[in-house]
């Protein structure tokens, strides 16, 4: 087995997934090659590192921490519901009333103008009818119909 | 108590059942998150966020779905997201230090440069830890996920296929490529440390 072959098979060797024949050839090469021996040692230490990391224990109070965080989030939500939500609703209502006021003003203005223009047309018609010798009273009677 | 019973109780806002569920799975979830992040605080934060996410969405969780599969999938994805954020924060902080003539280097190169500076300063054991962390982090997302689930939690190919929602063949291929890439990366690190 050459150094190149060893490099390709290091991970398989450490995971013990080489065949008996390959393993024997691999180990025979290591006996005569210090460079490859050091590479294998480096890989073994690296893979041992995974085993060590797997032994690290999680905080035993994690449940309490999670529940406390959920509780705190709920409290924040209830502050929103108790204080901010009513304020928000009141502001929105105020806005609706204010906007309604503006709309009613605009509407009243338009209707006054319409009424005024109708009056003008009446006067125009009165004038017109007056030219045709029709009296004001006659016009009122016609318009009411 | 079975997961289904616990989840049913959790859906009725039973805190005690939720506590039992966390106790049952926190270590496994933590080991997976640690496999990606190699940092205890960050891994615990991920586990915490996963369980809070579950609590918030508990009413949408289908009882016939396997909780553990969902947990490991979300835990892996969240860890990868944290890893991505870490990568960007390392790059942005390094941008303040790196001189203007180094600006042409790509992001990966900049991270490797920072890591190699750290390697020079630390002990031999630290070299190995950093080499492992860099090698795993350099893998593409799906290879990384398959590798961490396989090596850190000893999940079978079938279990990984369920968690990652892939076929068995895809998982086999991902793990083979992950191992090959990791081997190359570690060899390069070994050679650079020993000036070969």
CSV table of C-alpha atoms in Angstrom, one decimal:
chain,number,residue,atom,x,y,z
A,1,UNK,CA,0.0,0.0,0.0
A,2,UNK,CA,1.3,3.5,-0.9
A,3,UNK,CA,1.1,6.7,1.1
A,4,UNK,CA,-1.6,8.0,-1.3
A,5,UNK,CA,-3.7,4.9,-0.7
A,6,UNK,CA,-3.4,5.3,3.0
A,7,UNK,CA,-4.5,9.0,2.7
A,8,UNK,CA,-7.7,7.8,0.9
A,9,UNK,CA,-8.5,5.1,3.4
A,10,UNK,CA,-7.7,6.9,6.7
A,11,UNK,CA,-11.4,7.6,7.6
A,12,UNK,CA,-12.4,4.0,6.7
A,13,UNK,CA,-9.6,2.6,8.8
A,14,UNK,CA,-10.6,4.7,11.9
A,15,UNK,CA,-14.2,3.7,11.4
A,16,UNK,CA,-13.1,0.0,11.1
A,17,UNK,CA,-14.8,-0.3,7.8
A,18,UNK,CA,-11.8,-1.8,5.9
A,19,UNK,CA,-11.7,-5.4,5.0
A,20,UNK,CA,-9.3,-7.6,6.9
A,21,UNK,CA,-6.9,-7.7,4.0
A,22,UNK,CA,-7.0,-3.9,3.5
A,23,UNK,CA,-6.5,-3.4,7.2
A,24,UNK,CA,-3.5,-5.6,7.3
A,25,UNK,CA,-1.9,-3.8,4.3
A,26,UNK,CA,-2.7,-0.5,5.9
A,27,UNK,CA,-1.1,-1.3,9.3
A,28,UNK,CA,1.9,-2.9,7.5
A,29,UNK,CA,2.5,0.5,5.7
A,30,UNK,CA,2.2,2.4,9.0
A,31,UNK,CA,5.0,0.3,10.5
A,32,UNK,CA,7.4,1.5,7.9
A,33,UNK,CA,6.1,5.1,7.3
A,34,UNK,CA,6.2,7.6,10.1
A,35,UNK,CA,4.6,10.4,8.1
A,36,UNK,CA,1.4,8.3,7.5
A,37,UNK,CA,1.5,7.1,11.1
A,38,UNK,CA,1.3,10.8,12.3
A,39,UNK,CA,-1.5,11.5,9.8
A,40,UNK,CA,-3.5,8.5,11.3
A,41,UNK,CA,-2.8,9.8,14.8
A,42,UNK,CA,-4.1,13.2,13.8
A,43,UNK,CA,-7.3,11.7,12.4
A,44,UNK,CA,-7.7,9.5,15.5
A,45,UNK,CA,-7.5,12.5,17.7
A,46,UNK,CA,-9.9,14.4,15.6
A,47,UNK,CA,-12.5,11.6,15.7
A,48,UNK,CA,-11.9,11.2,19.4
A,49,UNK,CA,-12.8,14.9,19.6
A,50,UNK,CA,-16.3,14.0,18.3
A,51,UNK,CA,-16.6,11.4,21.0
A,52,UNK,CA,-15.6,13.9,23.6
A,53,UNK,CA,-18.1,16.5,22.3
A,54,UNK,CA,-20.9,13.9,22.5
A,55,UNK,CA,-20.2,13.6,26.2
A,56,UNK,CA,-20.9,17.3,27.0
A,57,UNK,CA,-24.0,17.6,29.1
A,58,UNK,CA,-26.8,20.1,28.5
A,59,UNK,CA,-27.8,22.5,31.3
A,60,UNK,CA,-29.9,20.5,33.8
A,61,UNK,CA,-32.1,23.6,34.4
A,62,UNK,CA,-33.0,24.0,30.7
A,63,UNK,CA,-36.7,23.1,31.2
A,64,UNK,CA,-37.0,25.8,33.9
A,65,UNK,CA,-35.3,28.3,31.6
A,66,UNK,CA,-37.6,27.5,28.7
A,67,UNK,CA,-40.7,27.7,30.8
A,68,UNK,CA,-39.6,31.0,32.4
A,69,UNK,CA,-39.0,32.4,28.9
A,70,UNK,CA,-42.4,31.3,27.8
A,71,UNK,CA,-43.9,32.9,30.9
A,72,UNK,CA,-42.1,36.1,30.2
A,73,UNK,CA,-43.3,36.2,26.6
A,74,UNK,CA,-46.9,35.6,27.9
A,75,UNK,CA,-46.5,38.5,30.4
A,76,UNK,CA,-45.4,40.8,27.6
A,77,UNK,CA,-48.3,39.7,25.5
A,78,UNK,CA,-50.7,40.4,28.4
A,79,UNK,CA,-49.2,43.9,28.9
A,80,UNK,CA,-50.0,44.4,25.3
A,81,UNK,CA,-53.5,43.2,25.8
A,82,UNK,CA,-54.1,45.1,29.0
A,83,UNK,CA,-52.5,48.5,28.1
A,84,UNK,CA,-51.4,48.9,24.6
A,85,UNK,CA,-54.4,47.2,22.9
A,86,UNK,CA,-57.1,49.5,24.6
A,87,UNK,CA,-54.9,52.6,23.7
A,88,UNK,CA,-54.6,51.4,20.2
A,89,UNK,CA,-58.4,50.8,19.9
A,90,UNK,CA,-59.1,54.3,21.4
A,91,UNK,CA,-56.7,56.0,19.0
A,92,UNK,CA,-58.3,54.1,16.0
A,93,UNK,CA,-61.8,55.1,17.2
A,94,UNK,CA,-60.8,58.7,17.5
A,95,UNK,CA,-59.4,58.6,14.0
A,96,UNK,CA,-62.6,57.1,12.7
A,97,UNK,CA,-64.7,59.8,14.4
A,98,UNK,CA,-62.4,62.6,13.1
A,99,UNK,CA,-62.5,61.1,9.6
A,100,UNK,CA,-66.3,60.8,9.8
A,101,UNK,CA,-66.5,64.5,10.8
A,102,UNK,CA,-64.5,65.5,7.8
A,103,UNK,CA,-66.6,63.4,5.4
A,104,UNK,CA,-69.9,64.8,6.8
A,105,UNK,CA,-68.5,68.4,6.3
A,106,UNK,CA,-67.6,67.6,2.7
A,107,UNK,CA,-71.1,66.0,2.1
A,108,UNK,CA,-73.0,69.0,3.7
A,109,UNK,CA,-71.0,71.4,1.6
A,110,UNK,CA,-71.8,69.5,-1.6
A,111,UNK,CA,-75.5,69.2,-0.8
A,112,UNK,CA,-75.7,73.0,0.0
A,113,UNK,CA,-74.1,73.8,-3.3
A,114,UNK,CA,-76.5,71.4,-5.1
A,115,UNK,CA,-79.5,73.0,-3.4
A,116,UNK,CA,-78.1,76.5,-4.3
A,117,UNK,CA,-77.6,75.5,-7.9
A,118,UNK,CA,-81.2,74.1,-8.0
A,119,UNK,CA,-82.4,77.4,-6.6
A,120,UNK,CA,-80.5,79.2,-9.4
A,121,UNK,CA,-82.0,77.0,-12.0
A,122,UNK,CA,-85.5,77.8,-10.5
A,123,UNK,CA,-84.7,81.5,-10.8
A,124,UNK,CA,-83.4,81.0,-14.4
A,125,UNK,CA,-86.6,79.1,-15.2
A,126,UNK,CA,-88.7,81.8,-13.5
A,127,UNK,CA,-87.0,84.4,-15.7
A,128,UNK,CA,-87.5,82.3,-18.7
A,129,UNK,CA,-91.1,81.7,-17.9
A,130,UNK,CA,-91.6,85.3,-17.1
A,131,UNK,CA,-90.5,86.1,-20.6
A,132,UNK,CA,-93.1,83.7,-21.9
A,133,UNK,CA,-95.8,85.6,-19.7
A,134,UNK,CA,-96.0,82.9,-17.1
A,135,UNK,CA,-96.4,84.1,-13.5
A,136,UNK,CA,-94.2,83.0,-10.6
A,137,UNK,CA,-97.1,81.1,-9.0
A,138,UNK,CA,-97.6,79.2,-12.2
A,139,UNK,CA,-94.0,78.1,-12.1
A,140,UNK,CA,-94.1,77.0,-8.5
A,141,UNK,CA,-97.1,74.8,-9.4
A,142,UNK,CA,-95.2,73.3,-12.3
A,143,UNK,CA,-92.0,72.6,-10.3
A,144,UNK,CA,-93.9,70.9,-7.5
A,145,UNK,CA,-95.2,68.4,-10.0
B,1,UNK,CA,-45.6,8.3,28.8
B,2,UNK,CA,-45.7,8.2,25.0
B,3,UNK,CA,-45.0,11.4,23.0
B,4,UNK,CA,-48.6,11.4,21.6
B,5,UNK,CA,-50.1,11.5,25.1
B,6,UNK,CA,-47.6,14.2,26.2
B,7,UNK,CA,-48.4,16.3,23.1
B,8,UNK,CA,-52.1,15.9,23.6
B,9,UNK,CA,-51.7,17.3,27.2
B,10,UNK,CA,-49.4,20.1,25.9
B,11,UNK,CA,-52.1,21.1,23.5
B,12,UNK,CA,-54.3,21.6,26.6
B,13,UNK,CA,-51.6,23.9,28.0
B,14,UNK,CA,-50.2,21.3,30.4
B,15,UNK,CA,-46.8,22.8,31.5
B,16,UNK,CA,-45.8,19.6,33.4
B,17,UNK,CA,-46.2,17.5,30.3
B,18,UNK,CA,-44.1,20.0,28.3
B,19,UNK,CA,-41.4,19.8,31.0
B,20,UNK,CA,-41.4,16.0,30.7
B,21,UNK,CA,-41.1,16.3,26.9
B,22,UNK,CA,-38.1,18.7,27.2
B,23,UNK,CA,-36.4,16.4,29.7
B,24,UNK,CA,-36.8,13.5,27.4
B,25,UNK,CA,-35.3,15.1,24.3
B,26,UNK,CA,-33.1,18.0,25.5
B,27,UNK,CA,-29.8,16.1,25.6
B,28,UNK,CA,-30.2,14.6,22.1
B,29,UNK,CA,-31.2,17.9,20.6
B,30,UNK,CA,-28.3,19.6,22.4
B,31,UNK,CA,-25.8,17.0,21.1
B,32,UNK,CA,-27.0,17.6,17.5
B,33,UNK,CA,-26.9,21.4,17.9
B,34,UNK,CA,-23.4,21.1,19.4
B,35,UNK,CA,-22.3,19.0,16.5
B,36,UNK,CA,-23.0,22.0,14.2
B,37,UNK,CA,-22.0,24.8,16.5
B,38,UNK,CA,-19.3,23.4,18.8
B,39,UNK,CA,-20.3,26.0,21.4
B,40,UNK,CA,-22.3,25.1,24.6
B,41,UNK,CA,-24.1,28.4,25.0
B,42,UNK,CA,-25.2,28.7,21.4
B,43,UNK,CA,-26.3,25.0,21.3
B,44,UNK,CA,-28.4,25.5,24.4
B,45,UNK,CA,-30.0,28.6,22.9
B,46,UNK,CA,-30.9,26.6,19.8
B,47,UNK,CA,-32.5,23.9,21.9
B,48,UNK,CA,-34.4,26.5,23.9
B,49,UNK,CA,-35.7,28.2,20.7
B,50,UNK,CA,-36.8,24.9,19.2
B,51,UNK,CA,-38.9,24.0,22.2
B,52,UNK,CA,-40.3,27.5,22.4
B,53,UNK,CA,-41.2,27.3,18.7
B,54,UNK,CA,-42.9,23.9,19.4
B,55,UNK,CA,-44.9,25.5,22.3
B,56,UNK,CA,-46.1,28.4,20.2
B,57,UNK,CA,-47.2,26.1,17.4
B,58,UNK,CA,-48.4,23.2,19.6
B,59,UNK,CA,-52.0,23.5,18.4
B,60,UNK,CA,-50.9,23.1,14.7
B,61,UNK,CA,-48.8,20.0,15.5
B,62,UNK,CA,-50.3,16.9,14.0
B,63,UNK,CA,-50.6,14.0,16.5
B,64,UNK,CA,-49.7,11.4,13.9
B,65,UNK,CA,-46.4,13.2,13.1
B,66,UNK,CA,-43.3,11.8,14.9
B,67,UNK,CA,-42.2,14.5,17.4
B,68,UNK,CA,-38.6,13.3,17.5
B,69,UNK,CA,-38.2,13.5,13.7
B,70,UNK,CA,-39.6,17.0,13.7
B,71,UNK,CA,-37.4,18.1,16.6
B,72,UNK,CA,-34.2,16.8,15.1
B,73,UNK,CA,-35.0,18.4,11.7
B,74,UNK,CA,-35.9,21.8,13.2
B,75,UNK,CA,-32.9,21.6,15.5
B,76,UNK,CA,-30.5,20.9,12.6
B,77,UNK,CA,-32.0,23.7,10.5
B,78,UNK,CA,-31.9,26.3,13.3
B,79,UNK,CA,-28.3,25.3,14.1
B,80,UNK,CA,-27.3,25.8,10.4
B,81,UNK,CA,-29.0,29.2,10.4
B,82,UNK,CA,-27.0,30.2,13.5
B,83,UNK,CA,-23.9,28.9,11.8
B,84,UNK,CA,-24.6,31.1,8.8
B,85,UNK,CA,-25.1,34.2,11.1
B,86,UNK,CA,-21.9,33.4,12.9
B,87,UNK,CA,-20.1,33.1,9.5
B,88,UNK,CA,-21.3,36.5,8.5
B,89,UNK,CA,-20.5,38.1,11.8
B,90,UNK,CA,-16.9,36.7,11.6
B,91,UNK,CA,-16.6,38.0,8.1
B,92,UNK,CA,-17.9,41.5,9.0
B,93,UNK,CA,-15.7,41.8,12.1
B,94,UNK,CA,-12.7,40.6,10.1
B,95,UNK,CA,-13.4,43.2,7.4
B,96,UNK,CA,-12.6,45.9,10.0
B,97,UNK,CA,-9.2,44.3,10.5
B,98,UNK,CA,-8.2,43.2,7.1
B,99,UNK,CA,-6.1,45.7,5.1
B,100,UNK,CA,-7.4,47.1,1.9
B,101,UNK,CA,-5.0,45.0,-0.3
B,102,UNK,CA,-6.7,41.9,1.1
B,103,UNK,CA,-10.2,42.9,0.1
B,104,UNK,CA,-10.1,40.8,-3.1
B,105,UNK,CA,-10.1,37.6,-1.0
B,106,UNK,CA,-13.4,35.7,-1.0
B,107,UNK,CA,-15.3,35.1,2.3
B,108,UNK,CA,-14.2,31.5,2.7
B,109,UNK,CA,-10.6,32.5,2.3
B,110,UNK,CA,-10.9,35.2,4.9
B,111,UNK,CA,-12.4,32.8,7.4
B,112,UNK,CA,-9.6,30.3,6.8
B,113,UNK,CA,-7.0,33.1,7.4
B,114,UNK,CA,-8.6,34.0,10.7
B,115,UNK,CA,-8.7,30.4,11.7
B,116,UNK,CA,-5.1,29.8,10.8
B,117,UNK,CA,-4.1,32.8,13.0
B,118,UNK,CA,-6.0,31.2,15.9
B,119,UNK,CA,-4.3,27.9,15.2
B,120,UNK,CA,-0.9,29.5,15.7
B,121,UNK,CA,-1.8,30.8,19.1
B,122,UNK,CA,-3.5,27.8,20.6
B,123,UNK,CA,-2.5,24.5,22.0
B,124,UNK,CA,-2.3,21.2,20.1
B,125,UNK,CA,-5.7,20.0,21.3
B,126,UNK,CA,-7.2,23.2,20.3
B,127,UNK,CA,-5.7,22.8,16.8
B,128,UNK,CA,-7.6,19.5,16.5
B,129,UNK,CA,-10.9,21.0,17.8
B,130,UNK,CA,-10.6,23.9,15.4
B,131,UNK,CA,-9.6,21.6,12.5
B,132,UNK,CA,-12.7,19.4,13.2
B,133,UNK,CA,-15.0,22.5,13.5
B,134,UNK,CA,-13.6,24.0,10.2
B,135,UNK,CA,-13.8,20.7,8.4
B,136,UNK,CA,-17.4,20.1,9.4
B,137,UNK,CA,-18.4,23.7,8.7
B,138,UNK,CA,-16.8,23.6,5.2
B,139,UNK,CA,-19.2,20.8,4.1
B,140,UNK,CA,-22.2,21.8,2.1
B,141,UNK,CA,-25.5,22.1,4.1
B,142,UNK,CA,-27.0,18.7,3.4
B,143,UNK,CA,-23.7,16.8,3.8
B,144,UNK,CA,-23.1,18.6,7.1
B,145,UNK,CA,-26.6,17.7,8.3
B,146,UNK,CA,-26.2,14.0,7.4
B,147,UNK,CA,-22.7,13.8,8.9
B,148,UNK,CA,-23.7,15.4,12.2
B,149,UNK,CA,-26.8,13.3,12.6
B,150,UNK,CA,-24.8,10.2,11.8
B,151,UNK,CA,-21.7,10.9,13.9
B,152,UNK,CA,-23.0,12.9,16.8
B,153,UNK,CA,-26.3,11.0,17.4
B,154,UNK,CA,-25.4,7.7,15.8
B,155,UNK,CA,-28.6,7.8,13.7
B,156,UNK,CA,-29.0,5.0,11.1
B,157,UNK,CA,-29.3,5.9,7.4
B,158,UNK,CA,-33.0,5.2,7.7
B,159,UNK,CA,-33.5,7.6,10.6
B,160,UNK,CA,-31.5,10.3,8.8
B,161,UNK,CA,-33.6,9.7,5.6
B,162,UNK,CA,-36.7,10.3,7.7
B,163,UNK,CA,-35.4,13.5,9.4
B,164,UNK,CA,-34.0,15.0,6.2
B,165,UNK,CA,-37.0,13.8,4.1
B,166,UNK,CA,-34.7,12.1,1.6
B,167,UNK,CA,-34.4,8.6,0.1
B,168,UNK,CA,-31.9,6.1,1.6
B,169,UNK,CA,-29.8,6.2,-1.5
B,170,UNK,CA,-29.5,10.0,-1.2
B,171,UNK,CA,-28.4,9.7,2.4
B,172,UNK,CA,-25.8,7.1,1.6
B,173,UNK,CA,-24.4,9.3,-1.2
B,174,UNK,CA,-24.4,12.4,1.1
B,175,UNK,CA,-22.6,10.6,3.8
B,176,UNK,CA,-20.0,9.1,1.4
B,177,UNK,CA,-19.3,12.6,0.0
B,178,UNK,CA,-19.2,14.1,3.4
B,179,UNK,CA,-16.6,11.6,4.6
B,180,UNK,CA,-14.5,12.1,1.4
B,181,UNK,CA,-14.6,15.9,1.7
B,182,UNK,CA,-13.9,15.9,5.4
B,183,UNK,CA,-10.9,13.6,4.9
B,184,UNK,CA,-9.5,15.9,2.2
B,185,UNK,CA,-10.0,19.0,4.4
B,186,UNK,CA,-8.4,17.4,7.5
B,187,UNK,CA,-5.5,16.2,5.4
B,188,UNK,CA,-5.0,19.7,4.1
B,189,UNK,CA,-5.2,21.1,7.7
B,190,UNK,CA,-2.7,18.4,8.9
B,191,UNK,CA,-0.3,19.3,6.1
B,192,UNK,CA,-0.6,23.1,6.7
B,193,UNK,CA,0.0,22.7,10.5
B,194,UNK,CA,3.1,20.5,9.8
B,195,UNK,CA,4.3,22.5,6.8
B,196,UNK,CA,4.2,19.5,4.5
